[in-house]
Coordinates of C-alpha atoms in Angstrom, one line a residue:
Chain N
M1 CA -80.5 -41.7 1.0
K2 CA -77.2 -42.8 2.4
L3 CA -75.7 -41.8 5.7
H4 CA -71.9 -42.1 6.3
I5 CA -71.1 -42.0 10.0
L6 CA -67.6 -40.5 10.2
G7 CA -67.5 -40.0 14.0
C8 CA -70.1 -40.7 16.7
Y9 CA -68.3 -40.5 20.0
A10 CA -68.6 -37.8 22.7
A11 CA -66.0 -35.4 24.0
T12 CA -62.5 -35.9 22.6
P13 CA -61.0 -37.6 19.5
R14 CA -59.0 -40.7 20.4
T15 CA -56.8 -43.1 18.5
L16 CA -59.7 -45.3 17.4
T17 CA -62.8 -43.1 17.9
N18 CA -63.9 -39.8 16.4
P19 CA -66.1 -36.9 17.5
T20 CA -69.3 -36.1 15.7
A21 CA -69.4 -35.8 11.9
Q22 CA -71.6 -37.5 9.3
V23 CA -72.4 -37.1 5.7
L24 CA -75.9 -37.4 4.4
E25 CA -76.4 -38.2 0.7
I26 CA -79.8 -37.0 -0.2
K27 CA -81.2 -36.3 -3.7
N28 CA -77.8 -35.5 -5.2
H29 CA -76.8 -33.4 -2.3
M30 CA -73.9 -34.4 -0.1
I31 CA -74.4 -32.7 3.2
L32 CA -72.0 -32.6 6.1
I33 CA -73.6 -32.6 9.6
D34 CA -71.2 -31.5 12.4
C35 CA -67.5 -31.4 12.0
G36 CA -65.4 -32.5 15.0
E37 CA -61.6 -32.4 14.9
G38 CA -60.2 -34.8 12.3
T39 CA -63.3 -34.9 10.1
Q40 CA -61.3 -34.1 7.0
V41 CA -59.1 -37.1 7.6
Q42 CA -62.2 -39.3 8.2
L43 CA -63.6 -38.0 4.9
R44 CA -60.4 -39.1 3.1
K45 CA -60.2 -42.4 5.0
H46 CA -63.7 -43.4 4.1
K47 CA -63.3 -42.1 0.5
V48 CA -66.2 -39.7 0.6
K49 CA -65.9 -37.3 -2.3
F50 CA -65.9 -34.3 -0.1
S51 CA -65.5 -31.8 -2.9
R52 CA -69.2 -32.4 -3.5
I53 CA -70.1 -31.0 -0.1
N54 CA -71.8 -27.6 -0.5
H55 CA -73.7 -27.4 2.7
I56 CA -72.5 -28.0 6.2
F57 CA -74.9 -28.0 9.2
I58 CA -73.4 -27.5 12.6
S59 CA -75.5 -28.4 15.7
H60 CA -73.7 -26.4 18.3
L61 CA -70.3 -24.8 19.1
H62 CA -68.8 -27.4 21.4
G63 CA -65.4 -28.5 20.2
D64 CA -66.4 -32.1 19.5
H65 CA -68.9 -30.8 16.9
F66 CA -67.0 -28.1 15.1
F67 CA -63.3 -28.0 15.8
G68 CA -62.7 -29.7 12.4
L69 CA -64.4 -27.0 10.5
P70 CA -61.6 -24.4 10.2
G71 CA -59.3 -27.1 8.8
L72 CA -61.9 -28.4 6.3
I73 CA -62.5 -24.8 5.1
S74 CA -58.8 -24.3 4.6
T75 CA -58.4 -27.6 2.8
F76 CA -61.1 -26.7 0.4
R77 CA -59.0 -23.5 -0.4
L78 CA -55.8 -25.5 -0.9
L79 CA -57.7 -27.9 -3.2
G80 CA -58.6 -25.0 -5.4
R81 CA -62.4 -25.0 -4.7
D82 CA -64.4 -22.3 -6.4
K83 CA -68.0 -23.3 -5.6
E84 CA -70.0 -21.7 -2.9
L85 CA -69.9 -23.4 0.6
H86 CA -72.8 -22.8 2.8
I87 CA -72.4 -23.1 6.6
Y88 CA -75.4 -23.3 8.9
G89 CA -74.8 -23.0 12.6
P90 CA -75.3 -21.0 15.8
K91 CA -74.6 -17.3 15.9
G92 CA -70.9 -16.7 16.5
I93 CA -69.7 -19.3 14.0
K94 CA -69.1 -16.6 11.3
E95 CA -67.1 -14.5 13.8
V96 CA -64.8 -17.3 14.9
I97 CA -64.2 -18.8 11.4
T98 CA -63.6 -15.3 10.0
L99 CA -61.1 -14.5 12.8
M100 CA -59.2 -17.7 12.1
L101 CA -58.9 -17.0 8.4
K102 CA -57.9 -13.4 9.2
L103 CA -55.1 -14.4 11.6
G104 CA -53.7 -16.8 9.1
D105 CA -54.3 -14.3 6.2
S106 CA -55.8 -17.3 4.5
W107 CA -59.0 -16.0 3.0
T108 CA -60.9 -18.5 0.9
N109 CA -60.8 -18.1 -2.9
Y110 CA -64.4 -19.5 -3.0
P111 CA -67.6 -17.9 -1.6
L112 CA -68.0 -18.9 2.0
L113 CA -71.6 -18.1 3.1
F114 CA -72.7 -18.3 6.7
H115 CA -76.3 -18.8 7.8
E116 CA -76.4 -18.0 11.5
L117 CA -79.2 -19.4 13.6
T118 CA -80.7 -17.9 16.7
S119 CA -84.3 -19.0 16.7
K120 CA -85.6 -21.2 19.5
E121 CA -88.5 -22.4 17.3
P122 CA -88.1 -24.9 14.4
E123 CA -87.4 -23.0 11.1
L124 CA -87.0 -23.9 7.5
V125 CA -83.3 -23.1 6.8
F126 CA -82.9 -24.7 3.3
E127 CA -85.2 -25.6 0.5
D128 CA -84.7 -26.5 -3.2
E129 CA -86.7 -28.5 -5.7
K130 CA -85.8 -31.8 -4.0
I131 CA -85.4 -31.4 -0.3
T132 CA -86.1 -29.3 2.8
V133 CA -84.0 -28.8 5.9
E134 CA -85.6 -27.6 9.2
T135 CA -83.9 -26.9 12.5
I136 CA -85.0 -29.0 15.5
P137 CA -84.3 -26.9 18.6
L138 CA -82.7 -29.0 21.3
N139 CA -81.9 -28.6 24.9
H140 CA -78.2 -28.7 25.7
R141 CA -75.7 -26.6 27.7
V142 CA -75.3 -24.1 24.8
Y143 CA -77.7 -23.1 22.0
T144 CA -78.1 -26.3 19.9
N145 CA -80.2 -27.4 16.9
G146 CA -80.8 -30.8 15.4
Y147 CA -81.7 -30.9 11.8
L148 CA -84.6 -32.5 9.9
F149 CA -83.9 -33.4 6.3
R150 CA -86.9 -34.3 4.1
E151 CA -87.1 -35.4 0.5
K152 CA -89.9 -33.7 -1.4
L153 CA -92.5 -35.8 -3.1
G154 CA -91.0 -36.7 -6.5
E155 CA -92.6 -36.8 -9.9
R156 CA -95.2 -39.6 -10.6
K157 CA -93.6 -42.6 -12.4
L158 CA -94.6 -43.2 -16.0
N159 CA -96.5 -46.4 -16.6
I160 CA -94.7 -47.3 -19.9
E161 CA -97.3 -50.0 -20.9
A162 CA -100.2 -47.6 -20.4
V163 CA -98.7 -44.7 -22.4
A164 CA -97.8 -47.2 -25.2
K165 CA -101.3 -48.6 -25.2
Y166 CA -102.8 -45.1 -25.7
K167 CA -100.1 -44.2 -28.2
I168 CA -99.3 -41.0 -26.3
D169 CA -96.5 -38.9 -27.8
K170 CA -93.3 -38.5 -25.7
C171 CA -93.7 -34.7 -25.6
Y172 CA -96.6 -35.2 -23.1
Y173 CA -94.5 -37.4 -20.7
Q174 CA -93.3 -34.6 -18.5
N175 CA -96.8 -33.2 -18.1
I176 CA -98.0 -36.7 -17.2
K177 CA -95.2 -37.2 -14.7
N178 CA -96.3 -33.8 -13.2
G179 CA -99.8 -35.3 -12.6
K180 CA -101.8 -34.0 -15.6
N181 CA -104.6 -35.9 -17.2
I182 CA -104.5 -36.4 -21.0
T183 CA -107.1 -35.9 -23.7
L184 CA -106.6 -38.2 -26.7
D185 CA -107.1 -37.1 -30.3
N186 CA -110.5 -38.9 -30.2
G187 CA -111.5 -36.7 -27.3
E188 CA -111.2 -39.5 -24.7
L189 CA -110.0 -38.2 -21.3
I190 CA -107.4 -40.5 -19.7
Q191 CA -107.0 -40.0 -15.9
N192 CA -103.4 -39.5 -14.7
E193 CA -103.7 -42.5 -12.3
V194 CA -104.1 -44.8 -15.3
L195 CA -100.9 -43.5 -16.9
T196 CA -98.7 -43.3 -13.8
F197 CA -97.6 -45.0 -10.6
D198 CA -97.3 -43.2 -7.3
P199 CA -93.8 -41.7 -6.7
A200 CA -91.5 -43.2 -4.2
T201 CA -92.4 -42.2 -0.7
P202 CA -90.2 -39.3 0.3
K203 CA -87.7 -40.2 3.0
S204 CA -86.7 -38.2 6.0
Y205 CA -83.8 -38.1 8.4
A206 CA -83.7 -36.4 11.8
F207 CA -80.3 -35.7 13.4
C208 CA -80.7 -34.9 17.2
S209 CA -77.4 -34.3 19.0
D210 CA -76.6 -33.1 21.6
T211 CA -79.7 -32.9 23.8
S212 CA -81.2 -34.0 27.0
Y213 CA -84.4 -36.0 26.8
L214 CA -86.8 -33.6 25.1
P215 CA -90.4 -34.9 24.4
Q216 CA -91.1 -31.5 22.7
I217 CA -89.4 -32.7 19.5
I218 CA -91.7 -35.7 19.1
G219 CA -94.3 -33.8 17.1
Q220 CA -91.8 -32.4 14.7
I221 CA -90.0 -35.7 14.0
Q222 CA -93.2 -37.9 14.0
K223 CA -92.8 -40.8 11.6
V224 CA -89.4 -39.9 10.2
H225 CA -87.8 -42.8 8.5
T226 CA -84.6 -42.6 10.4
L227 CA -83.7 -40.8 13.6
Y228 CA -80.2 -40.3 14.9
H229 CA -80.5 -39.5 18.5
E230 CA -77.6 -39.1 20.9
S231 CA -77.2 -41.6 23.7
T232 CA -74.2 -40.3 25.6
F233 CA -75.0 -42.5 28.7
L234 CA -76.7 -45.7 29.7
D235 CA -79.5 -45.6 32.1
S236 CA -77.1 -46.6 34.9
E237 CA -75.5 -43.2 34.5
A238 CA -78.9 -41.3 34.1
H239 CA -78.0 -39.1 37.0
L240 CA -75.3 -37.5 34.8
T241 CA -77.8 -36.3 32.3
T242 CA -79.2 -33.4 34.4
K243 CA -75.9 -31.5 34.6
T244 CA -74.5 -32.4 31.2
K245 CA -77.8 -32.1 29.3
H246 CA -77.3 -35.4 27.5
A247 CA -79.6 -38.4 27.0
T248 CA -79.5 -42.1 27.7
A249 CA -80.0 -44.9 25.3
K250 CA -83.3 -45.6 27.1
E251 CA -84.4 -42.0 26.6
A252 CA -83.4 -42.0 22.9
A253 CA -85.5 -45.1 22.4
T254 CA -88.4 -43.6 24.2
I255 CA -88.3 -40.6 21.8
A256 CA -88.1 -43.1 18.9
L257 CA -91.1 -45.0 20.2
K258 CA -93.3 -42.0 20.8
A259 CA -92.4 -40.4 17.5
E260 CA -93.1 -43.7 15.7
V261 CA -89.9 -43.5 13.7
G262 CA -88.7 -46.2 11.3
T263 CA -85.2 -46.8 12.6
L264 CA -83.3 -45.3 15.5
I265 CA -79.5 -44.9 15.1
L266 CA -77.7 -44.3 18.4
G267 CA -74.5 -42.3 18.8
H268 CA -72.5 -39.8 20.8
Y269 CA -71.4 -42.5 23.2
S270 CA -69.4 -41.4 26.2
T271 CA -65.9 -42.9 26.0
R272 CA -66.3 -44.3 29.6
Y273 CA -67.9 -47.5 28.2
K274 CA -65.8 -50.3 26.9
S275 CA -68.4 -51.7 24.5
I276 CA -71.3 -50.0 22.8
E277 CA -73.4 -53.1 22.5
M278 CA -75.0 -52.3 25.8
F279 CA -76.5 -49.2 24.2
K280 CA -78.4 -51.3 21.7
D281 CA -79.5 -53.8 24.3
E282 CA -80.9 -51.0 26.5
A283 CA -82.7 -49.2 23.6
M284 CA -84.2 -52.4 22.2
E285 CA -86.0 -53.0 25.5
I286 CA -88.2 -50.0 24.5
F287 CA -88.0 -49.8 20.7
P288 CA -87.4 -52.7 18.3
N289 CA -85.6 -51.1 15.4
V290 CA -82.3 -49.9 16.7
E291 CA -78.9 -49.6 14.9
L292 CA -75.6 -48.6 16.5
G293 CA -73.8 -45.7 14.9
E294 CA -70.2 -46.6 14.4
D295 CA -67.3 -44.6 12.9
G296 CA -67.0 -45.6 9.3
K297 CA -70.4 -47.3 9.1
V298 CA -72.6 -46.5 6.1
F299 CA -76.4 -46.8 6.3
E300 CA -78.6 -47.1 3.2
L301 CA -81.7 -45.4 4.5
Chain F
M1 CA -33.1 -34.3 25.1
K2 CA -35.6 -36.2 23.1
L3 CA -37.7 -35.0 20.2
H4 CA -40.9 -36.7 19.2
I5 CA -42.0 -35.8 15.7
L6 CA -45.9 -36.1 15.7
G7 CA -46.4 -34.5 12.3
C8 CA -44.0 -33.0 9.8
Y9 CA -46.0 -32.5 6.6
A10 CA -47.2 -29.2 5.1
A11 CA -50.7 -28.0 4.4
T12 CA -53.5 -30.5 5.2
P13 CA -53.8 -33.6 7.4
R14 CA -54.2 -36.7 5.4
T15 CA -54.9 -40.4 6.2
L16 CA -51.2 -41.2 6.8
T17 CA -49.5 -37.8 7.3
N18 CA -50.0 -35.1 9.9
P19 CA -49.4 -31.4 10.0
T20 CA -46.7 -29.9 12.2
A21 CA -46.4 -30.8 15.8
Q22 CA -43.5 -32.1 17.9
V23 CA -42.8 -32.7 21.6
L24 CA -39.4 -31.8 23.0
E25 CA -38.3 -33.4 26.2
I26 CA -35.7 -31.2 27.8
K27 CA -34.5 -31.2 31.4
N28 CA -37.8 -32.6 32.8
H29 CA -39.9 -30.2 30.6
M30 CA -42.2 -31.7 28.0
I31 CA -42.7 -28.9 25.5
L32 CA -45.2 -29.0 22.6
I33 CA -44.0 -27.1 19.5
D34 CA -46.9 -26.3 17.1
C35 CA -50.2 -28.1 17.1
G36 CA -51.8 -28.9 13.8
E37 CA -55.2 -30.6 13.6
G38 CA -55.1 -34.1 15.0
T39 CA -52.1 -33.4 17.4
Q40 CA -54.0 -34.7 20.4
V41 CA -54.7 -38.0 18.6
Q42 CA -51.0 -38.2 17.6
L43 CA -50.0 -37.6 21.2
R44 CA -52.2 -40.6 22.3
K45 CA -51.1 -42.8 19.4
H46 CA -47.5 -42.3 20.2
K47 CA -48.1 -42.7 23.9
V48 CA -46.7 -39.3 24.9
K49 CA -47.7 -38.5 28.4
F50 CA -49.3 -35.2 27.4
S51 CA -50.6 -34.3 30.8
R52 CA -47.0 -33.4 31.4
I53 CA -47.0 -30.6 28.8
N54 CA -47.1 -27.2 30.5
H55 CA -45.7 -25.1 27.7
I56 CA -46.8 -24.8 24.1
F57 CA -44.9 -22.8 21.5
I58 CA -46.8 -21.9 18.3
S59 CA -44.8 -20.6 15.4
H60 CA -47.5 -18.9 13.4
L61 CA -51.3 -18.9 12.9
H62 CA -51.6 -21.0 9.7
G63 CA -54.0 -23.8 10.3
D64 CA -51.5 -26.6 9.8
H65 CA -49.6 -25.2 12.8
F66 CA -52.4 -24.5 15.3
F67 CA -55.8 -25.8 14.4
G68 CA -55.3 -28.7 16.9
L69 CA -54.8 -26.3 19.8
P70 CA -58.4 -25.5 20.7
G71 CA -59.1 -29.3 20.9
L72 CA -56.1 -30.0 23.0
I73 CA -57.0 -27.2 25.4
S74 CA -60.6 -28.6 25.7
T75 CA -59.3 -32.1 26.2
F76 CA -57.1 -31.0 29.1
R77 CA -60.2 -29.6 30.7
L78 CA -62.1 -32.8 30.2
L79 CA -59.2 -34.7 31.7
G80 CA -59.5 -32.6 34.8
R81 CA -56.3 -30.7 34.5
D82 CA -55.6 -28.2 37.2
K83 CA -52.0 -27.1 36.4
E84 CA -51.2 -23.9 34.5
L85 CA -50.8 -24.2 30.8
H86 CA -48.6 -21.6 29.1
I87 CA -49.1 -20.8 25.4
Y88 CA -46.6 -18.7 23.4
G89 CA -47.6 -17.5 20.0
P90 CA -48.3 -14.6 17.7
K91 CA -50.6 -11.8 18.8
G92 CA -54.2 -12.9 18.1
I93 CA -53.8 -16.4 19.5
K94 CA -55.4 -15.3 22.8
E95 CA -58.4 -13.7 21.1
V96 CA -59.2 -16.7 18.9
I97 CA -58.8 -19.3 21.6
T98 CA -60.8 -17.2 24.1
L99 CA -63.6 -16.8 21.5
M100 CA -63.8 -20.5 20.9
L101 CA -64.0 -21.3 24.6
K102 CA -66.6 -18.5 25.0
L103 CA -68.8 -19.8 22.1
G104 CA -68.8 -23.3 23.6
D105 CA -69.2 -21.9 27.2
S106 CA -66.4 -24.2 27.9
W107 CA -63.9 -22.2 30.0
T108 CA -61.0 -24.2 31.3
N109 CA -60.9 -25.2 34.9
Y110 CA -57.1 -24.7 34.9
P111 CA -55.1 -21.4 34.4
L112 CA -54.6 -20.8 30.7
L113 CA -51.8 -18.2 30.3
F114 CA -51.0 -16.6 27.0
H115 CA -47.7 -15.0 26.1
E116 CA -48.4 -13.1 22.9
L117 CA -45.4 -12.3 20.7
T118 CA -45.0 -9.3 18.4
S119 CA -41.2 -8.6 18.3
K120 CA -39.3 -8.9 15.1
E121 CA -36.1 -9.3 17.0
P122 CA -35.0 -12.5 18.9
E123 CA -36.2 -12.4 22.5
L124 CA -35.9 -14.5 25.5
V125 CA -39.5 -15.8 26.2
F126 CA -38.9 -18.4 28.8
E127 CA -36.2 -19.1 31.4
D128 CA -35.9 -21.3 34.5
E129 CA -33.0 -22.9 36.3
K130 CA -32.5 -25.5 33.6
I131 CA -33.4 -24.0 30.2
T132 CA -33.9 -20.9 28.1
V133 CA -36.2 -20.4 25.1
E134 CA -35.6 -17.7 22.6
T135 CA -37.7 -16.7 19.5
I136 CA -36.1 -17.0 16.1
P137 CA -37.9 -14.4 13.9
L138 CA -38.5 -16.1 10.5
N139 CA -39.7 -14.9 7.1
H140 CA -43.1 -16.3 6.1
R141 CA -46.4 -15.1 4.7
V142 CA -47.6 -14.2 8.2
Y143 CA -45.7 -13.2 11.4
T144 CA -43.7 -16.3 12.4
N145 CA -41.2 -17.3 15.0
G146 CA -39.0 -20.3 15.3
Y147 CA -37.8 -21.2 18.8
L148 CA -34.3 -21.9 20.2
F149 CA -34.2 -24.2 23.2
R150 CA -31.0 -24.3 25.2
E151 CA -30.1 -26.3 28.2
K152 CA -28.2 -24.3 30.8
L153 CA -24.8 -25.4 32.0
G154 CA -25.5 -27.9 34.7
E155 CA -23.8 -28.5 38.1
R156 CA -20.3 -29.8 38.1
K157 CA -20.1 -33.6 38.7
L158 CA -18.7 -34.8 42.0
N159 CA -15.5 -36.9 41.7
I160 CA -16.5 -39.5 44.3
E161 CA -13.0 -40.9 44.7
A162 CA -11.5 -37.4 45.3
V163 CA -14.0 -36.3 48.0
A164 CA -13.5 -39.7 49.7
K165 CA -9.7 -39.3 49.6
Y166 CA -9.9 -35.9 51.3
K167 CA -12.7 -37.2 53.7
I168 CA -14.9 -34.3 52.8
D169 CA -18.2 -34.3 54.7
K170 CA -21.4 -34.7 52.6
C171 CA -22.7 -31.3 53.7
Y172 CA -20.2 -29.6 51.4
Y173 CA -21.1 -31.6 48.3
Q174 CA -23.7 -29.1 47.0
N175 CA -21.2 -26.2 47.3
I176 CA -18.6 -28.3 45.5
K177 CA -21.1 -29.1 42.7
N178 CA -21.7 -25.4 42.5
G179 CA -18.0 -24.9 41.8
K180 CA -16.7 -23.8 45.2
N181 CA -13.1 -24.7 46.4
I182 CA -12.8 -26.4 49.8
T183 CA -10.5 -25.7 52.7
L184 CA -9.8 -28.8 54.8
D185 CA -9.6 -28.8 58.6
N186 CA -5.8 -28.7 58.3
G187 CA -6.0 -25.5 56.3
E188 CA -5.2 -27.1 52.9
L189 CA -7.1 -25.5 50.0
I190 CA -8.4 -28.0 47.5
Q191 CA -9.3 -26.6 44.1
N192 CA -12.7 -27.4 42.8
E193 CA -11.3 -29.0 39.6
V194 CA -9.7 -31.7 41.7
L195 CA -13.0 -32.6 43.3
T196 CA -15.2 -32.4 40.2
F197 CA -15.6 -33.2 36.6
D198 CA -17.0 -30.8 34.0
P199 CA -20.7 -30.9 33.6
A200 CA -22.3 -32.4 30.5
T201 CA -22.1 -30.0 27.6
P202 CA -25.5 -28.2 27.4
K203 CA -27.6 -29.2 24.4
S204 CA -29.5 -26.9 22.1
Y205 CA -32.3 -27.4 19.6
A206 CA -33.6 -24.9 17.0
F207 CA -37.0 -25.2 15.4
C208 CA -37.3 -23.2 12.2
S209 CA -40.6 -23.6 10.4
D210 CA -42.1 -22.0 8.3
T211 CA -39.7 -19.8 6.6
S212 CA -38.1 -18.9 3.3
Y213 CA -34.3 -19.1 3.1
L214 CA -33.1 -16.7 5.7
P215 CA -29.3 -16.3 6.3
Q216 CA -30.0 -13.8 9.1
I217 CA -30.8 -16.7 11.5
I218 CA -27.3 -18.2 11.1
G219 CA -25.7 -16.2 13.8
Q220 CA -28.4 -17.0 16.4
I221 CA -28.4 -20.7 15.7
Q222 CA -24.6 -21.0 15.3
K223 CA -23.4 -24.5 16.5
V224 CA -26.7 -25.7 17.9
H225 CA -26.7 -29.4 18.3
T226 CA -29.8 -30.0 16.3
L227 CA -31.6 -27.9 13.8
Y228 CA -35.1 -28.7 12.5
H229 CA -35.5 -26.6 9.4
E230 CA -38.4 -26.7 7.0
S231 CA -37.9 -28.1 3.5
T232 CA -41.3 -27.8 1.9
F233 CA -39.8 -28.2 -1.6
L234 CA -37.0 -29.7 -3.5
D235 CA -34.7 -27.5 -5.5
S236 CA -36.6 -28.5 -8.7
E237 CA -39.6 -26.5 -7.2
A238 CA -37.4 -23.6 -5.9
H239 CA -39.5 -21.2 -8.1
L240 CA -42.4 -21.8 -5.7
T241 CA -40.5 -20.5 -2.6
T242 CA -40.8 -16.9 -3.5
K243 CA -44.5 -16.7 -3.4
T244 CA -45.1 -19.2 -0.6
K245 CA -42.1 -18.1 1.5
H246 CA -41.0 -21.6 2.1
A247 CA -37.5 -23.2 1.7
T248 CA -36.0 -26.1 -0.2
A249 CA -34.0 -29.0 1.2
K250 CA -30.9 -27.5 -0.4
E251 CA -31.6 -24.2 1.3
A252 CA -32.1 -25.9 4.7
A253 CA -28.8 -27.7 4.3
T254 CA -27.1 -24.4 3.4
I255 CA -28.3 -22.9 6.6
A256 CA -27.1 -26.0 8.5
L257 CA -23.7 -25.8 6.9
K258 CA -23.2 -22.1 7.5
A259 CA -24.5 -22.3 11.1
E260 CA -22.2 -25.4 11.7
V261 CA -25.0 -27.3 13.4
G262 CA -24.6 -30.8 14.6
T263 CA -27.5 -32.5 12.9
L264 CA -30.1 -31.2 10.5
I265 CA -33.6 -32.7 10.7
L266 CA -35.8 -31.9 7.7
G267 CA -39.6 -31.6 7.6
H268 CA -42.7 -29.7 6.5
Y269 CA -42.6 -31.6 3.2
S270 CA -45.1 -30.6 0.5
T271 CA -47.5 -33.5 0.0
R272 CA -46.8 -33.3 -3.8
Y273 CA -43.8 -35.6 -3.4
K274 CA -44.3 -39.4 -3.4
S275 CA -41.2 -40.1 -1.4
I276 CA -39.3 -38.0 1.1
E277 CA -35.9 -39.7 0.5
M278 CA -35.1 -37.2 -2.2
F279 CA -35.1 -34.4 0.4
K280 CA -32.3 -36.2 2.3
D281 CA -30.3 -36.9 -0.9
E282 CA -30.6 -33.2 -1.9
A283 CA -29.6 -31.9 1.5
M284 CA -26.7 -34.3 1.9
E285 CA -25.0 -32.9 -1.2
I286 CA -24.4 -29.8 0.9
F287 CA -24.4 -30.9 4.5
P288 CA -23.4 -34.4 5.7
N289 CA -25.5 -35.0 8.9
V290 CA -29.1 -35.0 7.7
E291 CA -32.0 -36.8 9.2
L292 CA -35.5 -37.0 7.8
G293 CA -38.3 -36.0 10.1
E294 CA -41.1 -38.6 9.9
D295 CA -44.4 -38.7 11.8
G296 CA -44.0 -40.9 14.9
K297 CA -40.1 -40.8 14.8
V298 CA -38.3 -40.1 18.0
F299 CA -34.8 -38.6 18.0
E300 CA -32.5 -38.9 21.0
L301 CA -30.6 -35.7 20.7

């Protein structure tokens, strides 16, 4: 799994900082999460092969999380895309994108499929053989979901020495990787564990932005490998979180601690702060494994 | 008059080129013309004091001319704007912007006033003491207007030596600048021309993008000081103009020649060309006074 942070600042795009957008590479999927203004330029700048994006997950309909989406959809058209593009986001996203395309008489020449969300409970919104995606209902000024991406448990790994020792024919390998035991020609039963190793532990990534401090999510994101949690403010500005429904670095770290996650990545910094190092310092007083999201940074998860 | 080119490329924003947006400084007005994605970042990057923008003119509702508008409107809100903002553009612009603000529950805390355009004839859409703005109906794939900005004839300039010679009291100066003659205490009538110089010749600027070659506009833009005319293609790609309803550099220059304009500025270049110098070369074969629009370039008109 690889995470490209394209933008991780709150509110407005500026000369050197970008609003929220990130690309998650997971099991051959390239998934775009949020799409603030300028995302298509960030994709180009950081050489992300964005024609491979088939799924876009939008957290909420504030401008700094989706004003780049109409432009990206148009650019896909201009680049001659013909593959389906799936967009997940709050109800209303289909109406506004459709209106923009209609006003410009610029309908896509590829299938544009909307999956509008309204549930206030977590729901499975995408699943294939390799991954699942669930919503994480958040608490913000408008209807907002985080997203939880999980790899599925893969095939067991073949123990090449063991299958050679028992002279097992290759045609049985797929069954063995699927967990089957094998009976040899002499009638001997070989247990699967002898012929395989455990598959890699499936990884998981939770994206939680924007939200106020919300302990209700702790159960759902328990023990995820990586949590991206917004930290718009430092604790010194905690009084601003009530009205804005954002969180502090301290609160993000508290969620990470209670959910026993592997790594916490911070982001969605208010542009009032001159340096983001203080966010890491504040979070690390509570939780040890903290990384700072930064525009252009790539995390190997 | 000063023209800041923020973006002058067609289709999609890229790492080093921007879609259409420009700021015209005219008689204390700071006017934004078109607003492609990323315009607010271009405004910051080129240090345009964009809080001074009170009027935005949108030519048409293709993404490369207005997808930056929702973000700019939101940013004005976040910066605490309280002044009116007037937006001129094709019918539909109010509906889509209003829907975006509604979905984000992010209504502006300043008056946002839409002036929707539907006429296919030139019309006066703005006038104050100093300037006028008329639409220039263009021919593109969707309803499109260029805009013609004209300074009004200013006050006559006081001839300081002459008013001193006749010992005219300062309280008459405004009347003199307004063109009045003066009768001295001894009954002598002094003609205004003796006391004043002619005012500066009013300047004019015509913005024409996007459009196919359209000789009908020549009358309206006759003898403007500066014409910005789109030149999406070179003559070698002239066959593409029929379907796309764009113009070539040669066609832009032909319009400039026939309209006897002062200077032609080219722009809206297709991103297929590696260099834009060829646009100037092609245009100068027809019209001598050609400038290349370039992102970040400022023209003193």
